[in-house]
Every structure is written in structure tokens, then in C-alpha cells.
Tab-separated table of C-alpha atoms in Angstrom:
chain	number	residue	atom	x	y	z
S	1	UNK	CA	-12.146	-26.298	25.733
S	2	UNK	CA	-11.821	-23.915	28.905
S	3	UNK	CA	-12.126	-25.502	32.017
S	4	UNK	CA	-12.143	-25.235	36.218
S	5	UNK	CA	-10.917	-27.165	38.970
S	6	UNK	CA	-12.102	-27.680	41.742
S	7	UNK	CA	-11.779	-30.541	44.689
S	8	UNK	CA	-14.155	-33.378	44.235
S	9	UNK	CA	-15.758	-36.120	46.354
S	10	UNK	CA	-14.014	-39.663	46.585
S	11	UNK	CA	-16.949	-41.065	44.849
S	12	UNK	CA	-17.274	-38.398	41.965
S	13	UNK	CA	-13.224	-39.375	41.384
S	14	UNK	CA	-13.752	-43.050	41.879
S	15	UNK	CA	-16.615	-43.250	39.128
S	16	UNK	CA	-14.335	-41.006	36.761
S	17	UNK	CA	-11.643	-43.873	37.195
S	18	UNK	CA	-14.131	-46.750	36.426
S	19	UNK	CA	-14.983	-45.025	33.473
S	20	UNK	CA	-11.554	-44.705	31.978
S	21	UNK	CA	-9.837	-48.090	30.546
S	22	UNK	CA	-7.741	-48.032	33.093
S	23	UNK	CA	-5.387	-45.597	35.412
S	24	UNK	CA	-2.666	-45.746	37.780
S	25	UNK	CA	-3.434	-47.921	40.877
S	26	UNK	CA	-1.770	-44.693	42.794
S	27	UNK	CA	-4.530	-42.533	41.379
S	28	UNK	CA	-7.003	-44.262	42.976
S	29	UNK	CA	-9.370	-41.941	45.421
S	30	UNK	CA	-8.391	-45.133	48.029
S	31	UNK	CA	-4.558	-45.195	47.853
S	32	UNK	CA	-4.508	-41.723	49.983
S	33	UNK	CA	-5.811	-44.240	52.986
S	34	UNK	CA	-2.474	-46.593	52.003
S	35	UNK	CA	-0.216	-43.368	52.332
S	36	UNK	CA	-2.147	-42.359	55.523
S	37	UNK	CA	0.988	-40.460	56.493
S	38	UNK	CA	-0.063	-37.648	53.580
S	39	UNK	CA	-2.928	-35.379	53.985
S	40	UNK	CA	-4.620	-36.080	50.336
S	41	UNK	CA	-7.612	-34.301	48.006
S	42	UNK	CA	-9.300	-35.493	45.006
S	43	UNK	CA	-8.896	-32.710	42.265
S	44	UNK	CA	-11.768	-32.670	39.531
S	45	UNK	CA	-11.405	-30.860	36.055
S	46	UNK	CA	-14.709	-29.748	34.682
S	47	UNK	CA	-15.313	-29.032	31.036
S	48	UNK	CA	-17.047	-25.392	31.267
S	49	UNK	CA	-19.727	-25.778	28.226
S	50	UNK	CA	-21.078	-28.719	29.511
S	51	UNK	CA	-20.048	-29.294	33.296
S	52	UNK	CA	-18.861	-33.120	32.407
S	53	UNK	CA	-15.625	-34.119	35.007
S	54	UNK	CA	-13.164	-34.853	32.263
S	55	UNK	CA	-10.058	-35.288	34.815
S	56	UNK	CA	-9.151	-36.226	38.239
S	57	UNK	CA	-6.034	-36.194	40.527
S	58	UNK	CA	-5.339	-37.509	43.965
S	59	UNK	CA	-3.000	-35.519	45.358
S	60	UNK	CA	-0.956	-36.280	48.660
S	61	UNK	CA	0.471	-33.784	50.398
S	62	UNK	CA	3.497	-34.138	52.908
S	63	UNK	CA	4.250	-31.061	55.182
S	64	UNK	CA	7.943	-29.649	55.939
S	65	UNK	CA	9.354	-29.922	59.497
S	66	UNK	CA	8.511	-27.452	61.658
S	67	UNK	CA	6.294	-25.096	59.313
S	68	UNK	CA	3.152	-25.408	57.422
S	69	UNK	CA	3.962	-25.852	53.493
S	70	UNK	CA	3.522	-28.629	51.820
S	71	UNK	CA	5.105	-30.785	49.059
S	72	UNK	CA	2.081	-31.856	46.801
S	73	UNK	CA	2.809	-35.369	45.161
S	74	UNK	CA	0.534	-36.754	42.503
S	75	UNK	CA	2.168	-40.231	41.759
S	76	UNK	CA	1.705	-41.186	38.284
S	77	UNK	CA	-0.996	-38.849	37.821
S	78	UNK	CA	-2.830	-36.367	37.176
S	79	UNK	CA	-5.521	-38.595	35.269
S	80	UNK	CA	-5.919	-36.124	32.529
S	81	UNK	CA	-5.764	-35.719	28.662
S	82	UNK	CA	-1.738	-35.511	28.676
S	83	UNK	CA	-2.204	-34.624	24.509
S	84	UNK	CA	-4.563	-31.769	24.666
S	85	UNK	CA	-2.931	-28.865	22.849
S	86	UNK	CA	-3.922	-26.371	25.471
S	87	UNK	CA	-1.852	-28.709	28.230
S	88	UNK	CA	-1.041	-25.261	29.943
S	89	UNK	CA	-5.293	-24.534	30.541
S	90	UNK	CA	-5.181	-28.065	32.393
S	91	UNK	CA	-1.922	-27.266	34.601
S	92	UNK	CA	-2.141	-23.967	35.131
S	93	UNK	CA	-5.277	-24.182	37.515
S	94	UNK	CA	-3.652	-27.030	39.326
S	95	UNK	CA	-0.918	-25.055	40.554
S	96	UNK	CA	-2.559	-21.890	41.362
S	97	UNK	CA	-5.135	-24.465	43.705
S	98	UNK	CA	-1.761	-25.865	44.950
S	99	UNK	CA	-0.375	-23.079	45.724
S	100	UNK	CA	-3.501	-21.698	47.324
S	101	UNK	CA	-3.017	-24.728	49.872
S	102	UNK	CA	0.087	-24.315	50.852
S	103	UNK	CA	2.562	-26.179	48.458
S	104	UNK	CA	5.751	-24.972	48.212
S	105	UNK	CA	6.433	-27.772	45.407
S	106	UNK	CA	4.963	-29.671	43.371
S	107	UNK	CA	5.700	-33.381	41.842
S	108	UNK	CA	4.298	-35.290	39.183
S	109	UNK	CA	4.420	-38.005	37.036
S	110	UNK	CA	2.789	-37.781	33.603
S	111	UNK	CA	1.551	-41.507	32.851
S	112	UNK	CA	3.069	-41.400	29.601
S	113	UNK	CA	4.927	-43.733	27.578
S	114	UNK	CA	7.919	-42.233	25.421
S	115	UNK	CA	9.476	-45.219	23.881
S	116	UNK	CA	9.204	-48.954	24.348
S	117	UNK	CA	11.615	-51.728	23.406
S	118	UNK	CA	11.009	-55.650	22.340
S	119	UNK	CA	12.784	-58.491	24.616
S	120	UNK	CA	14.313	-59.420	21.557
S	121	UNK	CA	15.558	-55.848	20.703
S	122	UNK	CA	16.909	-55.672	24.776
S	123	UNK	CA	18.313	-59.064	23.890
S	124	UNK	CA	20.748	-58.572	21.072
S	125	UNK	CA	21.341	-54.884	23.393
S	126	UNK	CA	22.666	-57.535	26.221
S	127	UNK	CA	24.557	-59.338	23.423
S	128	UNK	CA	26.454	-56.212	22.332
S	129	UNK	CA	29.308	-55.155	24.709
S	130	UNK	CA	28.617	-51.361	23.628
S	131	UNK	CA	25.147	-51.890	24.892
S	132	UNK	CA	25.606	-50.451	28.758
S	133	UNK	CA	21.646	-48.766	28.834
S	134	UNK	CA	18.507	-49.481	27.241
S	135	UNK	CA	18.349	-45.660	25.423
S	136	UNK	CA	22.037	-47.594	23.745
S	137	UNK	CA	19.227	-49.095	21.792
S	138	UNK	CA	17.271	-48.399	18.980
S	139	UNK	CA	13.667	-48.241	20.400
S	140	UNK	CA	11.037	-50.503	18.646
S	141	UNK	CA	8.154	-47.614	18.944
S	142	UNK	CA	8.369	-44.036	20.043
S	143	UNK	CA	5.120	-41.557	21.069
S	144	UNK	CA	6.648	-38.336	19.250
S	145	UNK	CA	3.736	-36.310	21.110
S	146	UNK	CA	5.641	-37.526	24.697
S	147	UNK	CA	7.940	-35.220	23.296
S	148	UNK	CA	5.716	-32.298	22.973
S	149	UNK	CA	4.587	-32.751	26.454
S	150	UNK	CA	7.985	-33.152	27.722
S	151	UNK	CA	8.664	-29.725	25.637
S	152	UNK	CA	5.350	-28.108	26.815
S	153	UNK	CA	6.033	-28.971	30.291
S	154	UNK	CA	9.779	-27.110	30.340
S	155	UNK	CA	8.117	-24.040	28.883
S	156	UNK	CA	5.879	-24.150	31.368
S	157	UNK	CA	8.919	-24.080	33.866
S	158	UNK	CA	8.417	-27.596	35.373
S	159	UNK	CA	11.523	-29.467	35.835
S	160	UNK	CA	12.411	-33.355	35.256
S	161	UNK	CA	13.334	-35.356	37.940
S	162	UNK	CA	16.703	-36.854	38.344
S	163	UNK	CA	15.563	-40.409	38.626
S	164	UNK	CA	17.867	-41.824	35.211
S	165	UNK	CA	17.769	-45.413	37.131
S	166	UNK	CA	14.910	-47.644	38.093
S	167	UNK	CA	13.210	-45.269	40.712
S	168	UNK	CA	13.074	-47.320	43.451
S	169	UNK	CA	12.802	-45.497	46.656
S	170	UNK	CA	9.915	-42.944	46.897
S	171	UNK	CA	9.757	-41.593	43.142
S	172	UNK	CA	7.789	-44.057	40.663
S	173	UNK	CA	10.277	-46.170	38.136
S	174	UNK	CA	10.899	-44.149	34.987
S	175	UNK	CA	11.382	-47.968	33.280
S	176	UNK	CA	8.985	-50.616	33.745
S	177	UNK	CA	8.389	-53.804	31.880
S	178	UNK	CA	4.913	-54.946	30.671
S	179	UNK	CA	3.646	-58.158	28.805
S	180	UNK	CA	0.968	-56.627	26.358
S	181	UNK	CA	-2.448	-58.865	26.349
S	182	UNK	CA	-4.429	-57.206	24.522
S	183	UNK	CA	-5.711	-59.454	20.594
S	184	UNK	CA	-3.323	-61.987	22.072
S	185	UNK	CA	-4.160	-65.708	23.062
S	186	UNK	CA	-2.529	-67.220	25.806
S	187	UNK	CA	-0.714	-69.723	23.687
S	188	UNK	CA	0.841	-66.438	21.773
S	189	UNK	CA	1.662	-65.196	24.789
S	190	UNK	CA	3.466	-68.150	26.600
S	191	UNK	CA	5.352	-68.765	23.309
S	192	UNK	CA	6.811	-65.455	23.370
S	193	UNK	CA	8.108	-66.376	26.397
S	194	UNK	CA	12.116	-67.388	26.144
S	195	UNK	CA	13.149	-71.187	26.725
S	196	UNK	CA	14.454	-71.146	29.825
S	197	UNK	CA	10.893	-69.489	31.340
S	198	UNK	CA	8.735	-71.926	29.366
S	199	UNK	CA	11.083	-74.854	30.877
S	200	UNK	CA	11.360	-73.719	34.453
S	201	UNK	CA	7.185	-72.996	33.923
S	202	UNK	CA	7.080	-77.028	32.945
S	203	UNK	CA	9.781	-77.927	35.782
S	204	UNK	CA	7.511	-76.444	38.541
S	205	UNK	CA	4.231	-77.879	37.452
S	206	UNK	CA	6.539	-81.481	37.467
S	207	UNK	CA	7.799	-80.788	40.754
S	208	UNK	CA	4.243	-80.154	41.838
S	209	UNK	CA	4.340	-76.825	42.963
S	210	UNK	CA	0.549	-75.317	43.396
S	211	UNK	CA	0.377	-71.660	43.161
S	212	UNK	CA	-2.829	-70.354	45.454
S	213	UNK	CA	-4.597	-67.553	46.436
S	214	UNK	CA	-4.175	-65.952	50.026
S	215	UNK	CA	-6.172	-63.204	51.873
S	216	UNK	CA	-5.640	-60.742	54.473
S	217	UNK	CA	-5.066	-63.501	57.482
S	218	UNK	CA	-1.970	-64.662	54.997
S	219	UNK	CA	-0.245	-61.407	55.298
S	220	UNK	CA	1.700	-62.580	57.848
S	221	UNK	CA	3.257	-65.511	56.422
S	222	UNK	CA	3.562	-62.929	53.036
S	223	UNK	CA	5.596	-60.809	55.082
S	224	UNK	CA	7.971	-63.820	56.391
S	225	UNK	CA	9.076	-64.003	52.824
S	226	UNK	CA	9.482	-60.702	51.876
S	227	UNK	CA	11.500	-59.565	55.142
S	228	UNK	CA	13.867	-62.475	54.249
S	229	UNK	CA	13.989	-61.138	50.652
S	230	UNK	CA	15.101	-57.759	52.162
S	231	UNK	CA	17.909	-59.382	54.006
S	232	UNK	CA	18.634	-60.851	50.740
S	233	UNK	CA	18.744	-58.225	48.064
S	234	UNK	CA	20.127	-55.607	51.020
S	235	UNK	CA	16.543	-53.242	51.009
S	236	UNK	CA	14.756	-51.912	53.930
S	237	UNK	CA	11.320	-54.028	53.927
S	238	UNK	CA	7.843	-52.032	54.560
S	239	UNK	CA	5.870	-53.157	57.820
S	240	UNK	CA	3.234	-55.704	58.051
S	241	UNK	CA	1.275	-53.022	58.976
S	242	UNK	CA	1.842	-51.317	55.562
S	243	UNK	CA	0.501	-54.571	53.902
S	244	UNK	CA	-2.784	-54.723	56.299
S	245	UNK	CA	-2.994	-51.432	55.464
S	246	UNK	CA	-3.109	-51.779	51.625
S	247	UNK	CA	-5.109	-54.568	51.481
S	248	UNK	CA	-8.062	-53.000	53.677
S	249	UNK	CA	-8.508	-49.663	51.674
S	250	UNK	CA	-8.081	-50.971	48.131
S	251	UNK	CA	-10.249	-53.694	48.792
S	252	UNK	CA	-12.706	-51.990	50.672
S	253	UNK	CA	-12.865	-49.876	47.414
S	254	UNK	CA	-13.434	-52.759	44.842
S	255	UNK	CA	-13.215	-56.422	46.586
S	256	UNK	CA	-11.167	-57.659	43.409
S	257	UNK	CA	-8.617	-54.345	43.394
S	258	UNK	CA	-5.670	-56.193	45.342
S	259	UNK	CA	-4.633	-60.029	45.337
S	260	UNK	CA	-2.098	-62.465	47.195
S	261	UNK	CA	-0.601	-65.314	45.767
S	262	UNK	CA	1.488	-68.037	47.427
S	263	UNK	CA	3.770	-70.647	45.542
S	264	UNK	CA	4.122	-73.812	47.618
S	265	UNK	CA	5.714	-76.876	47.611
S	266	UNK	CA	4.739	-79.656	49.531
S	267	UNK	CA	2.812	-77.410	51.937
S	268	UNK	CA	5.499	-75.135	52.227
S	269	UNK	CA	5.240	-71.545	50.963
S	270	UNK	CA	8.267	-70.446	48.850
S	271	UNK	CA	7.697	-67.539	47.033
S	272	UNK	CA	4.688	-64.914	47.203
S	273	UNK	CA	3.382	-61.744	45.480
S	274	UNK	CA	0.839	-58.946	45.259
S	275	UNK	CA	-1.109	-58.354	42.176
S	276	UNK	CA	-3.079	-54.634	41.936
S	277	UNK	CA	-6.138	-54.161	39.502
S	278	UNK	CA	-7.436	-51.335	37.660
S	279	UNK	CA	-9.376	-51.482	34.640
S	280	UNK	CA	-7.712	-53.218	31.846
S	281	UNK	CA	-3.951	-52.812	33.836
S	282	UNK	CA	-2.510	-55.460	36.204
S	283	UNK	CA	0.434	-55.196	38.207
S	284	UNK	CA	3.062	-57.286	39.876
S	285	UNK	CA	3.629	-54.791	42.740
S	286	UNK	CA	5.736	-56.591	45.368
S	287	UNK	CA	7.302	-60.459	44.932
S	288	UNK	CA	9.221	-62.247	47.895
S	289	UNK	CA	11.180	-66.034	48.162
S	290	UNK	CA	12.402	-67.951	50.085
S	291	UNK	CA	16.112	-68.930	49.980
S	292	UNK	CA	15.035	-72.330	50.027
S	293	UNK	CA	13.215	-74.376	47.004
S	294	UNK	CA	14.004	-72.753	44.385
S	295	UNK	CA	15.590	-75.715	42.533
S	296	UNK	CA	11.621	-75.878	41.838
S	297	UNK	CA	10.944	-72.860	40.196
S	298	UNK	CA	8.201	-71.015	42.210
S	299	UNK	CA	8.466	-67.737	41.220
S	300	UNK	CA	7.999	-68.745	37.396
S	301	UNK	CA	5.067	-71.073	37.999
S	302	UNK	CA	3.567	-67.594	40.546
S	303	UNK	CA	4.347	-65.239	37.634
S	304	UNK	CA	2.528	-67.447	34.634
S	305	UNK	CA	-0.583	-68.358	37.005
S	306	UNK	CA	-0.813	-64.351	37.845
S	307	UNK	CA	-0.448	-63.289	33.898
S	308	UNK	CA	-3.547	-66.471	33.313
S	309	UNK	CA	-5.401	-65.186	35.970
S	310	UNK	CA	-4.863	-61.059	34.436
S	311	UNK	CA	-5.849	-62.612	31.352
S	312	UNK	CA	-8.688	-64.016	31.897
S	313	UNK	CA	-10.190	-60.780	33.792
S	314	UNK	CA	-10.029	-59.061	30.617
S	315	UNK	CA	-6.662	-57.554	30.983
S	316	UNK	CA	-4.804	-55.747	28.556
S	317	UNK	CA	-1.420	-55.277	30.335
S	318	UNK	CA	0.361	-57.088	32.697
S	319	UNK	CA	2.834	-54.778	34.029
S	320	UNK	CA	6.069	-56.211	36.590
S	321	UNK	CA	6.847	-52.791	37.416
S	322	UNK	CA	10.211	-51.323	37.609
S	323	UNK	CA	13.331	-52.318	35.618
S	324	UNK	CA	16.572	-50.389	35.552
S	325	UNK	CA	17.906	-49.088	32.472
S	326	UNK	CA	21.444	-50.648	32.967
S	327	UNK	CA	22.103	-53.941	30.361
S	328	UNK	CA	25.695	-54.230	32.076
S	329	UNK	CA	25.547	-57.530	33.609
S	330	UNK	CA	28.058	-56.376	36.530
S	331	UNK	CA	24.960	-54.077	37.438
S	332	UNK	CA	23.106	-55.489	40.820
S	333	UNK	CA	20.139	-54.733	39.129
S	334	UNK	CA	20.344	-56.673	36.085
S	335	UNK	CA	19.126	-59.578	36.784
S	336	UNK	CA	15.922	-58.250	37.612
S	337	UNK	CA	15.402	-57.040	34.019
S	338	UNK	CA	16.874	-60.373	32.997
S	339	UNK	CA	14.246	-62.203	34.634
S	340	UNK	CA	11.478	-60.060	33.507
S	341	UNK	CA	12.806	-59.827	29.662
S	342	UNK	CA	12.369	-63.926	29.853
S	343	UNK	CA	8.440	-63.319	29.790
S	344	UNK	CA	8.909	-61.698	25.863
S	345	UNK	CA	7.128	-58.344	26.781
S	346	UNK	CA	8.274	-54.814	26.279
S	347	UNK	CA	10.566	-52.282	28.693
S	348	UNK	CA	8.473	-49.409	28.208
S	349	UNK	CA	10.392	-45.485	29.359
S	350	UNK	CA	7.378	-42.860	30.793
S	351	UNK	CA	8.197	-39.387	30.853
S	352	UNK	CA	9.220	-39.782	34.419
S	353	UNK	CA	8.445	-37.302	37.020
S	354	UNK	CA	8.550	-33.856	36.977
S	355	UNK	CA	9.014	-30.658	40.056
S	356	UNK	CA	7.713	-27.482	40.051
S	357	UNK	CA	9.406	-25.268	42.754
S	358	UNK	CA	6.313	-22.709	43.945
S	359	UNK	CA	8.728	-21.404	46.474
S	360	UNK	CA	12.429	-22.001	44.936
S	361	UNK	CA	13.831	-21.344	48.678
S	362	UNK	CA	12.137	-23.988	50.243
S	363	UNK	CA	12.012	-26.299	47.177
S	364	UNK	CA	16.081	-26.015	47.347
S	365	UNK	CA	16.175	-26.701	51.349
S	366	UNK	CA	13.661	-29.820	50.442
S	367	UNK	CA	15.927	-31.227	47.982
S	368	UNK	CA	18.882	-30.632	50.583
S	369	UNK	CA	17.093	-32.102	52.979
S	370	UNK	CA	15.923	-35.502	51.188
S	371	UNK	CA	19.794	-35.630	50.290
S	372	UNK	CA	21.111	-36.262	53.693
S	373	UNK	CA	18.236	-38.841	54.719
């Protein structure tokens, strides 16, 4: 198949997305208006014989102090057939357009899924003191053609990113746990879930906690919680603004792409979350609590009302985002995979993402740069 690029309207990328099963909700033509900080362009790849759009790509672009170049960004994208065997025909053109605009870099990160791992796999892994990080394990499935593209990619002189942990920060997690949906009933689903989830899950619906719905005049109280989560877990918390922000473009896109939910106890709101929506994938993007109530379990009762609610719109995945890879339980971070391993999904590893230095000078004074921030 030969094909061109060329940019494309919001709407010609949008309809491409609603077509697919689902995509990344950061390849969505609206998330350039959450980044408003990046100059962005929808990239279109056209299949020559018969002019059908059979890709897209948002790209965001970020310019370098004091001269024109760019660093072009496509977060967990492009949207594109990652297993063609002519991958160089579908990258190729994207970096000589790049280029043409100014980049001096570019960053990706291929939405595929290398190797995955069972919560009872990661369990006995926890078990084991040899066990320090999930690749210790034996995976449960692997995508040997990740491995081509990973191979492909290297040839092609692209280089992977040095984000081994959970990418938090400003590159995309490399590890992420999901709950598959998909030929699953509910009941099969909260079964799978470990003891202690199914009884803190009964211990909040006793206690009477009532997990609700919020909307944009609730961001405020949303971001109450999560700034006192930031004190807590020692991270520097996004502005409301960032919030208002986020919930205006993707909604003004599709009215059912982002959601708020509240868990409160006797009137009092304890913990919180975001949910995003594309296609068949839901995600858990951001979560916040209070340091108060949680002898009551709201984040649990949030979590299984969120997964009902992805359920029933038809989703196949519910994805809670970024895990680390580190099973040592001395590890600040392990008690986030903890929690999330407790809802019997799968830690699944993508690809991560990947650099190609257009101008190896200023790619090197980037990365020295973004080293003393």
C-alpha cells in the first residue's frame, strides 16, 4: 500500500477516531485545546489507490527558548496500523512533514502492548523475595510482533525513551493496569476481584457511602481533594484551571467523553475521580481523598461504581492508568500497584516512547535542558 500525508481537518480526524474501536484519549483532535500551551496539527495518512484516511495523528508541538524549532510530541499516538510490514512507508513521511515544520525532535509513543501479566501472576511475583520488577516475572501473554516494531523502529534510527519506571511526569506510563471487560459479566468481574476489595466494596455500601456524579460547577470542590492529595503523596498538583480546561474541550467534543465522580459520606465528599471515554476504552485518569473517612472505604465503592458504569456503556477496558514496575514493597510506589492488582485485572508493558533527534545538536541541548528543570 503506498501512501501520503498530509494535515487534515479536526473533523476529518475526529470521524477517523469514531470509526476505530477505540484510541488514545490523547489522540483526540480536542486534547490539543487541553495542552493549549502546544501549537498542535492533525496529520492524515491517505491510502493512494483509493484516497480512504487510514491514519491520523495529533501532534503537539512545543518550541525551544529563544529560537524557532520545535519538539513534536504525539502522546500515545500516531493512530496508525503499528503491524504493517512496510512500518517505514508510514513513518518516513511523518518525519520529513516534521521536519519541514520545524522539529528538531521528535517523540512518540506507539500504543502497543508488549506483554501483560495476571494479578495472580504479579501476586505470587510480590510473594517471592527475588521478585524486585514485574519483567522478574514470567509474563502471562506476549505480542511477538511488538518486537518487530520495537526492531523496525531502531533500524529506522528512532531511539527508546528512558522512562524504565511508571512515567509519571510529562512522558506517558510505560506500565499501566487494565481490568479487561470484554465476554465478561459483571459478577465474573467483581469475583476476580481479591477479598479485601470485595469486603471494603461491601463495608462502604454498609457505611452508606453514595458515589455520584459531578459536573463542571464541582470542579472546585474536585480540586479541594486532589490539592490535599498532592500535599499527601509529595506531587505538584495541576491548576483548577487545567481541570476547567479539560472538561470544556473534551466535552464540547462528545458530551459523554469526560466524567466526575464524588464519593460521599454523610454529605461530605471524601474521595473523587475523573473518568475519560473513547470508544470501547475507559480510563481512571486522576483520583483524589481526603485524609479523613477512609475507615469507610470511598475510593473502593468510587472505583467499582466507575468500572459498572464503563460496563454498562459497552466498554471493553477499564484502564487505571499508570503502575510502576517495582514489586519491592519498600518502593513509594507500590502501593499504588497494590491497590490496583486488588481489582484482578492485568499490568499490561507498551512499547513506551520513542525520540528521533532531526537535529542531534539541539536534541542533545533539549535533553540537557529538561535535566536541570
Amino acid at each position: 500500500m503506498s501512501l501520503t500525508l498530509r494535515t487534515i481537518s479536526r473533523e476529518q480526524h475526529l470521524a477517523y477516531i469514531q470509526s476505530l474501536p477505540s484510541a488514545s484519549h490523547m489522540q483526540v483532535p480536542a486534547w490539543a485545546d487541553v495542552k493549549a500551551e502546544w501549537r498542535s496539527e492533525n496529520l492524515g495518512w491517505f491510502d493512494d489507490r483509493t484516497g480512504e484516511l487510514v491514519g491520523v495523528g495529533l501532534v503537539l508541538y512545543r518550541q525551544l527558548p529563544k529560537i524557532k524549532r520545535y519538539l513534536a510530541y504525539l502522546p500515545e499516538g500516531p493512530v496508525i496500523n503499528w503491524f504493517a510490514p512496510n512500518l517505514q512507508e508510514w513513518i518516513e513521511p511523518m518525519l520529513a512533514h516534521l521536519k519541514q515544520q520545524g522539529a528538531f525532535s521528535v517523540k512518540m509513543g506507539p500504543p502497543v502492548i508488549i506483554r501483560r501479566w495476571e494479578a495472580a501472576t504479579i501476586k505470587k511475583g510480590i510473594q517471592n523475595p527475588d521478585v524486585k520488577r514485574l519483567r522478574d516475572l514470567e509474563a502471562d501473554f506476549i505480542e511477538p510482533r511488538a518486537f518487530e516494531v520495537a526492531d523496525k523502529l531502531r533500524r529506522m534510527g528512532w531511539q527508546q525513551g528512558e522512562d524504565g519506571g511508571a512515567g509519571f511526569g510529562d512522558v506517558q506510563p510505560r506500565y499501566v493496569f487494565q481490568v479487561p471487560l470484554a465476554n465478561r459479566s459483571l459478577e465474573e468481574v467483581h469475583k476476580n476481584f481479591n477479598q479485601l476489595w470485595r469486603r471494603n466494596i461491601k463495608k462502604a455500601e454498609k457505611a452508606g457511602v453514595e458515589v455520584v456524579q459531578g459536573g463542571y460547577e464541582d470542579l472546585p470542590e474536585w480540586q479541594r481533594l486532589y490539592e490535599i492529595t498532592a500535599v499527601r503523596d509529595h506531587f505538584r498538583p495541576r491548576p483548577l484551571s487545567y481541570f476547567q480546561r479539560m472538561w470544556t474541550a473534551l466535552n464540547t467534543e462528545d458530551p459523554n467523553r469526560m466524567r466526575l465522580y464524588f464519593a460521599r459520606h454523610n454529605g461530605v465528599n471524601l474521595s473523587a475521580a475523573t473518568m475519560l471515554i473513547v470508544g470501547g476504552h475507559v480510563w481512571y485518569s486522576y483520583g483524589a481523598s481526603d485524609n479523613i473517612g477512609r475507615e469507610v472505604r470511598p475510593s473502593n465503592a468510587m472505583q467499582w461504581r466507575m468500572l459498572r458504569d464503563a460496563y454498562a456503556l459497552g466498554a471493553t477496558v477499564y484502564d487505571l492508568r499508570g503502575i510502576s514496575d517495582s514489586l519491592d514493597e519498600t518502593d513509594h510506589l507500590f502501593g499504588l500497584i497494590q491497590f490496583k492488582v486488588g481489582t484482578g485485572g492485568q499490568a499490561a508493558e507498551y512499547l513506551g516512547e520513542w525520540d528521533f533527534p532531526l537535529n542531534k545538536l539541539l536534541h542533545k541541548a533539549l535533553d540537557i535542558y529538561m535535566s536541570r528543570r
